[in-house]
PDB file of C-alpha atoms in Angstrom:
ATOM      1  CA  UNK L   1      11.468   2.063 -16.615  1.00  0.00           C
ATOM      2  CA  UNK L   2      12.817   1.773 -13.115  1.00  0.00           C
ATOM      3  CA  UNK L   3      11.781   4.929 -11.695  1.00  0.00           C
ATOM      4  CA  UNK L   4       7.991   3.820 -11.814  1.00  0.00           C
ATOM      5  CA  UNK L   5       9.122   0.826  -9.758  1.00  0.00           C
ATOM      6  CA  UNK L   6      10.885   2.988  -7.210  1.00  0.00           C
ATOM      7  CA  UNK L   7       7.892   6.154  -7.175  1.00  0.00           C
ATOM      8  CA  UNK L   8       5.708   2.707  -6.040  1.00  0.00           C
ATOM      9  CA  UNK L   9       8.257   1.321  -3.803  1.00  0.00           C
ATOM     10  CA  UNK L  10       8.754   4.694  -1.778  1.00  0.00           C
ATOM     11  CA  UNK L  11       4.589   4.561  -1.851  1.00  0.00           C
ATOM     12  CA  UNK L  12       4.797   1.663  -0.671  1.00  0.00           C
ATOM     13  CA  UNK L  13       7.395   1.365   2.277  1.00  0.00           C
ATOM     14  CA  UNK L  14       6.371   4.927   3.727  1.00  0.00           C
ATOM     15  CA  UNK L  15       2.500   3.752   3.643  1.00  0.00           C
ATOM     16  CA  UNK L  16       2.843   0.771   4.949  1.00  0.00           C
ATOM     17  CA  UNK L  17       5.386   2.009   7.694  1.00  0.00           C
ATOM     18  CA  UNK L  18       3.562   5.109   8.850  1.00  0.00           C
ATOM     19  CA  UNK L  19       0.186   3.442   9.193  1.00  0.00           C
ATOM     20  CA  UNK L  20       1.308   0.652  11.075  1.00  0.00           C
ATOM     21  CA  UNK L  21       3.840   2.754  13.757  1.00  0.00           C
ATOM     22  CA  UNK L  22       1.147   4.564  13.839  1.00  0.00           C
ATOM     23  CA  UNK L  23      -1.724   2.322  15.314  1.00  0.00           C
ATOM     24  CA  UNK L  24       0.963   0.886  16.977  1.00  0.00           C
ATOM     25  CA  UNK L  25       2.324   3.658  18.955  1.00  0.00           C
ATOM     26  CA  UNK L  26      -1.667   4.613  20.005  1.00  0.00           C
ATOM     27  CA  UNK L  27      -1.909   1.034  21.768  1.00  0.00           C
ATOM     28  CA  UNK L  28       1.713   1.238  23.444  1.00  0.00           C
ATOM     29  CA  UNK L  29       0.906   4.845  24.371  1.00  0.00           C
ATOM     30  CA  UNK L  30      -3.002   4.131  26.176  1.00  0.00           C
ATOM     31  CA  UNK L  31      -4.734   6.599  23.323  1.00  0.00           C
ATOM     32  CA  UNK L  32      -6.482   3.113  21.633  1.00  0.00           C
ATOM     33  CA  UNK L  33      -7.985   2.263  25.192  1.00  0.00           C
ATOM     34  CA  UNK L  34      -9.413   6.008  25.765  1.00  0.00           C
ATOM     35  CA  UNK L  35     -10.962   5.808  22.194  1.00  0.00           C
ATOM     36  CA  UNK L  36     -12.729   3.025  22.987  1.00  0.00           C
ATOM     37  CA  UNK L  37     -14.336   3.840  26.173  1.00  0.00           C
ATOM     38  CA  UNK L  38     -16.021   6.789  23.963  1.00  0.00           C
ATOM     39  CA  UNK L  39     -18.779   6.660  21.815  1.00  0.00           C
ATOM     40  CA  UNK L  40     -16.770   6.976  18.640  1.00  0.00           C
ATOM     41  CA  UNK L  41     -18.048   4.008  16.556  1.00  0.00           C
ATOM     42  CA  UNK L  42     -14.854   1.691  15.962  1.00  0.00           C
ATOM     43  CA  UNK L  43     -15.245   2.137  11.698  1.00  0.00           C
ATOM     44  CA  UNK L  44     -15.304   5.863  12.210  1.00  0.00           C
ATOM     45  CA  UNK L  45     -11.894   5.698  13.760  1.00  0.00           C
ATOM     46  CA  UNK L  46     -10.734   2.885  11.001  1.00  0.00           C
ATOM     47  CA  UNK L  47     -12.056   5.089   8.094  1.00  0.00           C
ATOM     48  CA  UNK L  48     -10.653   8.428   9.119  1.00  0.00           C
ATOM     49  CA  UNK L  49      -7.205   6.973   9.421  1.00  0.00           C
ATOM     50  CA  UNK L  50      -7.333   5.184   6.227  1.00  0.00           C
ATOM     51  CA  UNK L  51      -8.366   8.908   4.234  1.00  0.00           C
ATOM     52  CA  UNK L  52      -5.852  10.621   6.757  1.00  0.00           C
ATOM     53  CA  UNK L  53      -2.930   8.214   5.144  1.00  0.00           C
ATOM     54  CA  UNK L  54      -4.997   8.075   1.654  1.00  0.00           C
ATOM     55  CA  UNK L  55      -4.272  11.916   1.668  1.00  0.00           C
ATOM     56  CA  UNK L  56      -0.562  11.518   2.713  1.00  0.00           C
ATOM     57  CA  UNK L  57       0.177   8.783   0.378  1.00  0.00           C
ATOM     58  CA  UNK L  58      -1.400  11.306  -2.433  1.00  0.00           C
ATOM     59  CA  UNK L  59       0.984  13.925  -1.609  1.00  0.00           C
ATOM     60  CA  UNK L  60       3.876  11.662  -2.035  1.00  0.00           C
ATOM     61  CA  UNK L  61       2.856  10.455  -5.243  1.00  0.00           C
ATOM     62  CA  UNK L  62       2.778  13.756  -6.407  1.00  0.00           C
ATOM     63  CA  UNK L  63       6.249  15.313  -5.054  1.00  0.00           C
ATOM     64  CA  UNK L  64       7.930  12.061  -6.530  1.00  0.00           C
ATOM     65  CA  UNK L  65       6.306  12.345  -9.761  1.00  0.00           C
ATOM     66  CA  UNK L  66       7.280  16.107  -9.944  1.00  0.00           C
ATOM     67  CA  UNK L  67      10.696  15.110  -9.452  1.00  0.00           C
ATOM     68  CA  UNK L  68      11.038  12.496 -11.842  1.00  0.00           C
ATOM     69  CA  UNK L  69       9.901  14.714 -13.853  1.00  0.00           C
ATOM     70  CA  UNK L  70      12.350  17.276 -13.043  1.00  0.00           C
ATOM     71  CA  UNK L  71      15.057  15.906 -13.170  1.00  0.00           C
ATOM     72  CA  UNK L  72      14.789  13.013 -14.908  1.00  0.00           C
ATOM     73  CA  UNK L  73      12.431  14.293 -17.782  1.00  0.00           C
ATOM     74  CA  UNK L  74       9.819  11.455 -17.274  1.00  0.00           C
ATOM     75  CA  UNK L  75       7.046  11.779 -19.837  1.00  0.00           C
ATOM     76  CA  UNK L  76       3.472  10.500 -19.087  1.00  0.00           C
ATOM     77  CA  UNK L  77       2.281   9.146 -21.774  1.00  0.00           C
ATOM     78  CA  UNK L  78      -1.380   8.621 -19.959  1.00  0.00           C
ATOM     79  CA  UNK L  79      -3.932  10.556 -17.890  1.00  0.00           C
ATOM     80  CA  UNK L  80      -2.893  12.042 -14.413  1.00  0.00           C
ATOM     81  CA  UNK L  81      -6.227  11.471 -13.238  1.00  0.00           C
ATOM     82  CA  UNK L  82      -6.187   8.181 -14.245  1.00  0.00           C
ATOM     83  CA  UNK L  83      -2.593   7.315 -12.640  1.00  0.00           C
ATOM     84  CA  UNK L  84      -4.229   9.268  -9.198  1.00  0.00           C
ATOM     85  CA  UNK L  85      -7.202   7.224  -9.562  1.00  0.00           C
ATOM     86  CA  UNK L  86      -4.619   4.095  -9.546  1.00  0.00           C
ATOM     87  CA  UNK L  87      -2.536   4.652  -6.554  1.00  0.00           C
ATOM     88  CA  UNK L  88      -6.060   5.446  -4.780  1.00  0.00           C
ATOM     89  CA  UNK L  89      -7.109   1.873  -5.373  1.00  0.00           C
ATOM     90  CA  UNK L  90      -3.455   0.402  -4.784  1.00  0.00           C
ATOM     91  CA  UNK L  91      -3.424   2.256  -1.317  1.00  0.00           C
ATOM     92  CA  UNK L  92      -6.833   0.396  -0.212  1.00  0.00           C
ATOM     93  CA  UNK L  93      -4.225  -3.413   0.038  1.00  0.00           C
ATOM     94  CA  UNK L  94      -1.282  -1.508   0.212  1.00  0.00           C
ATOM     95  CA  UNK L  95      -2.903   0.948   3.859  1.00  0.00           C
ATOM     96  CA  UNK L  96      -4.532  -2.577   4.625  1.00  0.00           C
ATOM     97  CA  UNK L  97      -1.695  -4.259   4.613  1.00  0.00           C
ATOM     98  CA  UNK L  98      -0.238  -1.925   7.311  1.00  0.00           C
ATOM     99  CA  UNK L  99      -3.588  -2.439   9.463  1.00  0.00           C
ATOM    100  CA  UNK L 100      -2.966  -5.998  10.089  1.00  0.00           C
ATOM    101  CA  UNK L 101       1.000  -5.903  10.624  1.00  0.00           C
ATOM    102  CA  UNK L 102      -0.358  -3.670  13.410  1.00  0.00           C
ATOM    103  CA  UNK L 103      -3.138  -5.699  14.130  1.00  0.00           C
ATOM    104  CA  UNK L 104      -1.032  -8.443  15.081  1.00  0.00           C
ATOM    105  CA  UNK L 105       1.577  -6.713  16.358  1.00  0.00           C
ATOM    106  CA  UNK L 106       1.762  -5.937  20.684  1.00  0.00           C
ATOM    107  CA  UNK L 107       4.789  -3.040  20.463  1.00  0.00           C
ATOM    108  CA  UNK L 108       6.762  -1.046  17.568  1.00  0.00           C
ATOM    109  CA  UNK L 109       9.607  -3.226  17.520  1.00  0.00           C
ATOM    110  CA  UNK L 110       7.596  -6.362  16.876  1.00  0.00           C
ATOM    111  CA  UNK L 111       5.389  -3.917  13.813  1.00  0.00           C
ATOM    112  CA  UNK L 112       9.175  -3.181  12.282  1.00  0.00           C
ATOM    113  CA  UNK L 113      10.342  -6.419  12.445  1.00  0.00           C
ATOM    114  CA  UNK L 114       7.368  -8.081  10.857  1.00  0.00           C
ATOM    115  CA  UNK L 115       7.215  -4.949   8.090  1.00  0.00           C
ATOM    116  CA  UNK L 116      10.624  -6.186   7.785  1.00  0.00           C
ATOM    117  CA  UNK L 117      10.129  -9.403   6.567  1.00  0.00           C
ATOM    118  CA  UNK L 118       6.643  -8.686   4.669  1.00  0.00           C
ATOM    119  CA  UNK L 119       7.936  -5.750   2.303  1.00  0.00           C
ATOM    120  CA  UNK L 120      11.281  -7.715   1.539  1.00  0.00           C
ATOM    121  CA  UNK L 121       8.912 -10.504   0.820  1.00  0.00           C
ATOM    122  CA  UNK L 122       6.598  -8.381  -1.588  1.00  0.00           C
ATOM    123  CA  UNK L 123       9.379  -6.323  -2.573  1.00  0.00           C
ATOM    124  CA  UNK L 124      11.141  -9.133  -4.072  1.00  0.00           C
ATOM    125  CA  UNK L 125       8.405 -10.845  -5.330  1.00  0.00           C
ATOM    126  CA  UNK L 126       6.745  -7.898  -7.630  1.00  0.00           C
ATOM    127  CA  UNK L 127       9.206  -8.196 -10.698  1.00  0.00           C
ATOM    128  CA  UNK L 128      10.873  -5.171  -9.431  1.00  0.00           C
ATOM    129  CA  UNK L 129      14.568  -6.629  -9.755  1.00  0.00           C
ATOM    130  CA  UNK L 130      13.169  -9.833 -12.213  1.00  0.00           C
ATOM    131  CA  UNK L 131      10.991 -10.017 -15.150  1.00  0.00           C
ATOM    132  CA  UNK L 132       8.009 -12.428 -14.508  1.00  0.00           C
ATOM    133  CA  UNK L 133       9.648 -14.742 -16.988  1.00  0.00           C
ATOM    134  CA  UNK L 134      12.951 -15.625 -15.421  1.00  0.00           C
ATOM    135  CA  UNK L 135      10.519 -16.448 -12.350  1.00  0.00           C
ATOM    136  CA  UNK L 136      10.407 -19.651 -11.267  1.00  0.00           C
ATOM    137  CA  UNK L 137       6.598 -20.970 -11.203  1.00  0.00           C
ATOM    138  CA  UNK L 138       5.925 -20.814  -7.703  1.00  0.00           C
ATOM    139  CA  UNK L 139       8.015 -17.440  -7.461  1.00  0.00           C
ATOM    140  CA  UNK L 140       5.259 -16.053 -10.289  1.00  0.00           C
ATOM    141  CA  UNK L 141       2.320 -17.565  -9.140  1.00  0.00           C
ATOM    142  CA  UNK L 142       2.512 -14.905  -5.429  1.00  0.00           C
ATOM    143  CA  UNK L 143       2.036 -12.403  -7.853  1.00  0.00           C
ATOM    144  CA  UNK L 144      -1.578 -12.641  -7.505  1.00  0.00           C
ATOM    145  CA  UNK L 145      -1.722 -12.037  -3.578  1.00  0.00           C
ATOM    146  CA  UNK L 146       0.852  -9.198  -3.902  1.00  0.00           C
ATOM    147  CA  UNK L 147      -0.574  -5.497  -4.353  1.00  0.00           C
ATOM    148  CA  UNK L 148       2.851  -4.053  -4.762  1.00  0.00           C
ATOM    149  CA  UNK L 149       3.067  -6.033  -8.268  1.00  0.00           C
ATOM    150  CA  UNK L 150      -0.746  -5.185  -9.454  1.00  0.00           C
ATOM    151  CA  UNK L 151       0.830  -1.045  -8.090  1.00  0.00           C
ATOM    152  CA  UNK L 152       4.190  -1.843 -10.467  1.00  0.00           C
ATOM    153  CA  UNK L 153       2.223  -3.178 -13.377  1.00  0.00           C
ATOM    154  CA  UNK L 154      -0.850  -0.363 -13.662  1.00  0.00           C
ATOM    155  CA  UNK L 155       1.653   2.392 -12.863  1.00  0.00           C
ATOM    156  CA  UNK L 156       4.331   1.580 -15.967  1.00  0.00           C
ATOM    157  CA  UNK L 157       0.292   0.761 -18.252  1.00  0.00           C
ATOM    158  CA  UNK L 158      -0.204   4.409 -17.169  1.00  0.00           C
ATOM    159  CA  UNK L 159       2.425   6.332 -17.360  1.00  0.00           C
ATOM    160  CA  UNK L 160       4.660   4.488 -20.268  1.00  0.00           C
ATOM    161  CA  UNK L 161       1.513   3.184 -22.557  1.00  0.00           C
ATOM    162  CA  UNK L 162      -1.140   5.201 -21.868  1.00  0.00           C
ATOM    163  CA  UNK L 163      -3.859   3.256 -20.386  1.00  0.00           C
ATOM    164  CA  UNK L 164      -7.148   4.415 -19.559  1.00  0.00           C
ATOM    165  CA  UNK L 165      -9.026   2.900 -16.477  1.00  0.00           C
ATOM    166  CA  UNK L 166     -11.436   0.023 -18.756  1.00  0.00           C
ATOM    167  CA  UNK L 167      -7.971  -1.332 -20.024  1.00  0.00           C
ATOM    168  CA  UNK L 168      -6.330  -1.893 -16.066  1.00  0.00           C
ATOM    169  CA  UNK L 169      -9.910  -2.908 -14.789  1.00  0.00           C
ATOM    170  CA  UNK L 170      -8.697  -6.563 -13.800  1.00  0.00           C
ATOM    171  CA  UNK L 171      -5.663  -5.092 -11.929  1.00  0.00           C
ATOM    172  CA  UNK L 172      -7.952  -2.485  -9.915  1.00  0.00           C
ATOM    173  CA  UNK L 173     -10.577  -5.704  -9.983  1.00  0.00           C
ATOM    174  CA  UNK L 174      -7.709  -7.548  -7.922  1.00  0.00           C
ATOM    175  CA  UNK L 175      -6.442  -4.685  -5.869  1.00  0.00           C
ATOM    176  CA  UNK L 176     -10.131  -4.137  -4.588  1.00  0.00           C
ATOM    177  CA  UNK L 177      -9.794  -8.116  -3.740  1.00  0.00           C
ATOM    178  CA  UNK L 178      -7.041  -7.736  -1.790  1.00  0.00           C
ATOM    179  CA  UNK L 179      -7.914  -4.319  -0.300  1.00  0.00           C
ATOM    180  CA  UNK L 180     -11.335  -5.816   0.888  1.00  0.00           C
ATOM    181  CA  UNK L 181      -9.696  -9.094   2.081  1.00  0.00           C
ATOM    182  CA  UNK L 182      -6.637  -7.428   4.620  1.00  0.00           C
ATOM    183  CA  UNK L 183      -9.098  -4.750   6.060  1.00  0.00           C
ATOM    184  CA  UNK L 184     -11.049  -7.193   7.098  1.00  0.00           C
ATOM    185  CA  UNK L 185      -9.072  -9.200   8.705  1.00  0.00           C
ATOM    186  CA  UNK L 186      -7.566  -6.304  10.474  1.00  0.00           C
ATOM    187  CA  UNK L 187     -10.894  -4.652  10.857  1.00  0.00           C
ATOM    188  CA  UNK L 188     -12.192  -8.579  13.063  1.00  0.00           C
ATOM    189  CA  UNK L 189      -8.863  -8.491  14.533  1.00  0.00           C
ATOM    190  CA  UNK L 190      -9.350  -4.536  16.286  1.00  0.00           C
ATOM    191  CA  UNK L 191     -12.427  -5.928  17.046  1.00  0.00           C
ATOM    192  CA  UNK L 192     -11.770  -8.932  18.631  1.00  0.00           C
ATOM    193  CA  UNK L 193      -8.964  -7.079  20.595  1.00  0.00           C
TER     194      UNK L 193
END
């Protein structure tokens, strides 16, 4: 039961981490100002980063799944397309997420320190380590605004019940949400900038 939680929590602190160092270490380094004095249209640069990580975060999935599998013996009890399909949509909050910790973010230290405090945050807020119910109400209630819960909750639907996309639509319905909602603030923010 715990290994789904960590395959998502490994998704989820190299994603975040490598997207945001990432734009990061282009501003610090001058690459983000010589982009934009080119013709390259600002989405085109957004998008191919975001299928870039998509692609990355993929391959991780996969080579943690194979060794749970391994050597743990983990059985999926659902479809692997549909758990791929999943961590697709969880990556759209999860790689937006990263975009505005860099967004608001002037050097690497200042990303890591705010990644910090965001994935402890999220991290301890996603019933990882407690069950919703032992939650206090205002401790449960985040659990709406936090993509690494709706990523917890569809993975262990998947792999330990079975569940076919029409049964998690209101957890991808939510991840969209929150996908659409912190690109675009990171999206206006590069923009602004």
């Amino acid at each position: 039961y715990s290994l789904i939680s960590l395959i998502v929590l490994v998704i989820t602190l190299v994603g975040t981490a490598l997207i945001t160092l990432n734009v990061v270490r282009e501003r610090e380094s001058g690459l983000e100002e010589q982009l934009r004095s080119t013709v390259l249209d600002r989405f085109v640069y957004f998008l191919g980063k975001f299928i870039f990580f998509v692609f990355i975060c993929l391959f991780e999935v996969v080579l943690c799944l194979l060794f749970c599998r391994l050597v743990y013996g983990l059985e999926n009890q659902g479809s692997f397309a549909n758990y791929l399909i999943v961590n697709v949509v969880f990556f759209f909050p999860l790689l937006g997420l990263g975009y505005v910790i860099a967004a608001f973010s002037r050097t690497q230290l200042q990303a890591v320190y705010m990644l910090t405090i965001v994935l402890i945050l999220l991290t301890m807020l996603c019933t990882m380590f407690t069950h919703l119910s032992s939650m206090p109400q205002w401790a449960a209630a985040t659990r709406f605004a936090n993509p690494v819960y709706y990523g917890i909750e569809s993975s262990r639907m998947v792999i330990f019940k079975g569940a076919t996309l029409a049964n998690l639509a209101p957890m991808l319905g939510w991840m969209l949400c929150l996908g659409v909602v912190l690109n675009a603030v990171a999206f206006i923010r590069f923009r602004k900038a």
